[in-house]
Amino acid sequence: MTDPTPAEKRRAVKLFTDGACRGNPGPGGWAYILHDVATGKERESNGGQPDTTNNRMELMAVIEGLKALKKSCDVQLHSDSKYVLQGLETWMKGWKKNGWRRKTSSGFQPVKNDDLWKQLDELKELHKLKFIYVAGHSGHAENERCDVLAVEAAEAIRTRR
């Protein structure tokens, strides 16, 4: 797909994401912070699900952050999830080519979380993404804030049970 918005008209944003799970599977939470580079304005959001996995929450954080963007943007995606970053940068192309299946030693198997990967694939086409790995729990301010928000969302669901 061609880029719907010329580079000179796209807004530059930084998207910081994290997911958390209380048990795996268990109640989980996701969170993101969107930072507009030009204005310095930030927006954060979080949410969760009652019975999920950490990887699903990591994916949901990115999905929800990208869905919050109303126009095509240049997005620096900052994540502590190698699963998410490698999936977007490397694995997704092969999965799509193989009908959303991954090659294993015993043949092709369905991609785990393919429902979320397919959503990310659609959202990825709307933006120009740059992937930045952030080590978790290393003092990175936005990653730490996302972790707090994701854990809060997971805990809120856990305590409602």
PDB file of C-alpha atoms in Angstrom, residues 14-91:
ATOM      1  CA  LYS A  14       6.501   8.849  19.725  1.00  0.00           C
ATOM      2  CA  LEU A  15       4.420   5.904  20.907  1.00  0.00           C
ATOM      3  CA  PHE A  16       5.479   4.263  24.163  1.00  0.00           C
ATOM      4  CA  THR A  17       3.738   0.990  25.070  1.00  0.00           C
ATOM      5  CA  ASP A  18       3.667  -1.748  27.667  1.00  0.00           C
ATOM      6  CA  GLY A  19       1.573  -4.713  28.690  1.00  0.00           C
ATOM      7  CA  ALA A  20       1.225  -6.569  31.981  1.00  0.00           C
ATOM      8  CA  CYS A  21      -0.443  -9.727  33.208  1.00  0.00           C
ATOM      9  CA  ARG A  22      -1.233 -10.971  36.723  1.00  0.00           C
ATOM     10  CA  GLY A  23      -0.614 -14.632  35.977  1.00  0.00           C
ATOM     11  CA  ASN A  24      -0.029 -15.764  32.422  1.00  0.00           C
ATOM     12  CA  PRO A  25      -2.796 -16.284  31.500  1.00  0.00           C
ATOM     13  CA  GLY A  26      -4.710 -14.092  33.881  1.00  0.00           C
ATOM     14  CA  PRO A  27      -6.060 -10.561  34.205  1.00  0.00           C
ATOM     15  CA  GLY A  28      -4.008  -8.259  32.027  1.00  0.00           C
ATOM     16  CA  GLY A  29      -3.496  -4.612  31.266  1.00  0.00           C
ATOM     17  CA  TRP A  30      -2.087  -2.521  28.444  1.00  0.00           C
ATOM     18  CA  ALA A  31      -1.004   1.109  28.301  1.00  0.00           C
ATOM     19  CA  TYR A  32       0.382   3.665  25.897  1.00  0.00           C
ATOM     20  CA  ILE A  33       1.670   7.207  25.860  1.00  0.00           C
ATOM     21  CA  LEU A  34       1.515   9.246  22.657  1.00  0.00           C
ATOM     22  CA  HIS A  35       3.932  12.170  22.482  1.00  0.00           C
ATOM     23  CA  ASP A  36       3.537  14.747  19.704  1.00  0.00           C
ATOM     24  CA  VAL A  37       7.082  15.759  18.790  1.00  0.00           C
ATOM     25  CA  ALA A  38       6.157  19.217  17.442  1.00  0.00           C
ATOM     26  CA  THR A  39       3.900  20.357  20.279  1.00  0.00           C
ATOM     27  CA  GLY A  40       5.215  18.284  23.172  1.00  0.00           C
ATOM     28  CA  LYS A  41       1.652  17.315  24.083  1.00  0.00           C
ATOM     29  CA  GLU A  42       1.114  13.870  25.540  1.00  0.00           C
ATOM     30  CA  ARG A  43      -1.864  11.586  25.811  1.00  0.00           C
ATOM     31  CA  GLU A  44      -1.978   8.358  27.763  1.00  0.00           C
ATOM     32  CA  SER A  45      -4.500   5.571  28.009  1.00  0.00           C
ATOM     33  CA  ASN A  46      -4.836   2.109  29.478  1.00  0.00           C
ATOM     34  CA  GLY A  47      -7.239  -0.789  29.638  1.00  0.00           C
ATOM     35  CA  GLY A  48      -7.344  -4.473  30.244  1.00  0.00           C
ATOM     36  CA  GLN A  49      -8.953  -7.863  29.831  1.00  0.00           C
ATOM     37  CA  PRO A  50      -9.913 -10.485  32.416  1.00  0.00           C
ATOM     38  CA  ASP A  51      -8.336 -13.606  30.902  1.00  0.00           C
ATOM     39  CA  THR A  52      -5.359 -12.942  28.656  1.00  0.00           C
ATOM     40  CA  THR A  53      -1.596 -13.251  28.280  1.00  0.00           C
ATOM     41  CA  ASN A  54       1.268 -10.818  28.556  1.00  0.00           C
ATOM     42  CA  ASN A  55       1.991 -11.028  24.817  1.00  0.00           C
ATOM     43  CA  ARG A  56      -1.628 -10.166  23.986  1.00  0.00           C
ATOM     44  CA  MET A  57      -1.440  -7.128  26.265  1.00  0.00           C
ATOM     45  CA  GLU A  58       1.823  -5.998  24.650  1.00  0.00           C
ATOM     46  CA  LEU A  59       0.104  -6.224  21.251  1.00  0.00           C
ATOM     47  CA  MET A  60      -3.031  -4.444  22.493  1.00  0.00           C
ATOM     48  CA  ALA A  61      -0.953  -1.524  23.773  1.00  0.00           C
ATOM     49  CA  VAL A  62       0.437  -0.933  20.281  1.00  0.00           C
ATOM     50  CA  ILE A  63      -2.945  -1.465  18.602  1.00  0.00           C
ATOM     51  CA  GLU A  64      -4.713   0.979  20.899  1.00  0.00           C
ATOM     52  CA  GLY A  65      -1.938   3.560  20.547  1.00  0.00           C
ATOM     53  CA  LEU A  66      -2.019   3.399  16.748  1.00  0.00           C
ATOM     54  CA  LYS A  67      -5.840   3.458  16.715  1.00  0.00           C
ATOM     55  CA  ALA A  68      -5.733   6.705  18.695  1.00  0.00           C
ATOM     56  CA  LEU A  69      -3.977   8.433  15.786  1.00  0.00           C
ATOM     57  CA  LYS A  70      -6.561  10.015  13.495  1.00  0.00           C
ATOM     58  CA  LYS A  71      -4.186  10.687  10.570  1.00  0.00           C
ATOM     59  CA  SER A  72      -1.157   9.024   9.055  1.00  0.00           C
ATOM     60  CA  CYS A  73       1.923   9.766  11.188  1.00  0.00           C
ATOM     61  CA  ASP A  74       5.636   9.132  11.406  1.00  0.00           C
ATOM     62  CA  VAL A  75       5.627   6.922  14.496  1.00  0.00           C
ATOM     63  CA  GLN A  76       8.600   5.999  16.647  1.00  0.00           C
ATOM     64  CA  LEU A  77       7.346   2.904  18.473  1.00  0.00           C
ATOM     65  CA  HIS A  78       9.161   2.413  21.778  1.00  0.00           C
ATOM     66  CA  SER A  79       8.548  -1.008  23.323  1.00  0.00           C
ATOM     67  CA  ASP A  80      10.199  -3.377  25.764  1.00  0.00           C
ATOM     68  CA  SER A  81       8.611  -6.340  23.962  1.00  0.00           C
ATOM     69  CA  LYS A  82      10.997  -8.077  21.590  1.00  0.00           C
ATOM     70  CA  TYR A  83       8.011 -10.252  20.601  1.00  0.00           C
ATOM     71  CA  VAL A  84       6.128  -7.202  19.301  1.00  0.00           C
ATOM     72  CA  LEU A  85       9.108  -5.514  17.669  1.00  0.00           C
ATOM     73  CA  GLN A  86      10.467  -8.632  15.965  1.00  0.00           C
ATOM     74  CA  GLY A  87       6.976  -9.564  14.851  1.00  0.00           C
ATOM     75  CA  LEU A  88       6.418  -6.188  13.221  1.00  0.00           C
ATOM     76  CA  GLU A  89       9.931  -5.830  11.773  1.00  0.00           C
ATOM     77  CA  THR A  90      10.674  -9.367  10.673  1.00  0.00           C
ATOM     78  CA  TRP A  91       8.194 -12.167  11.252  1.00  0.00           C
TER      79      TRP A  91
END
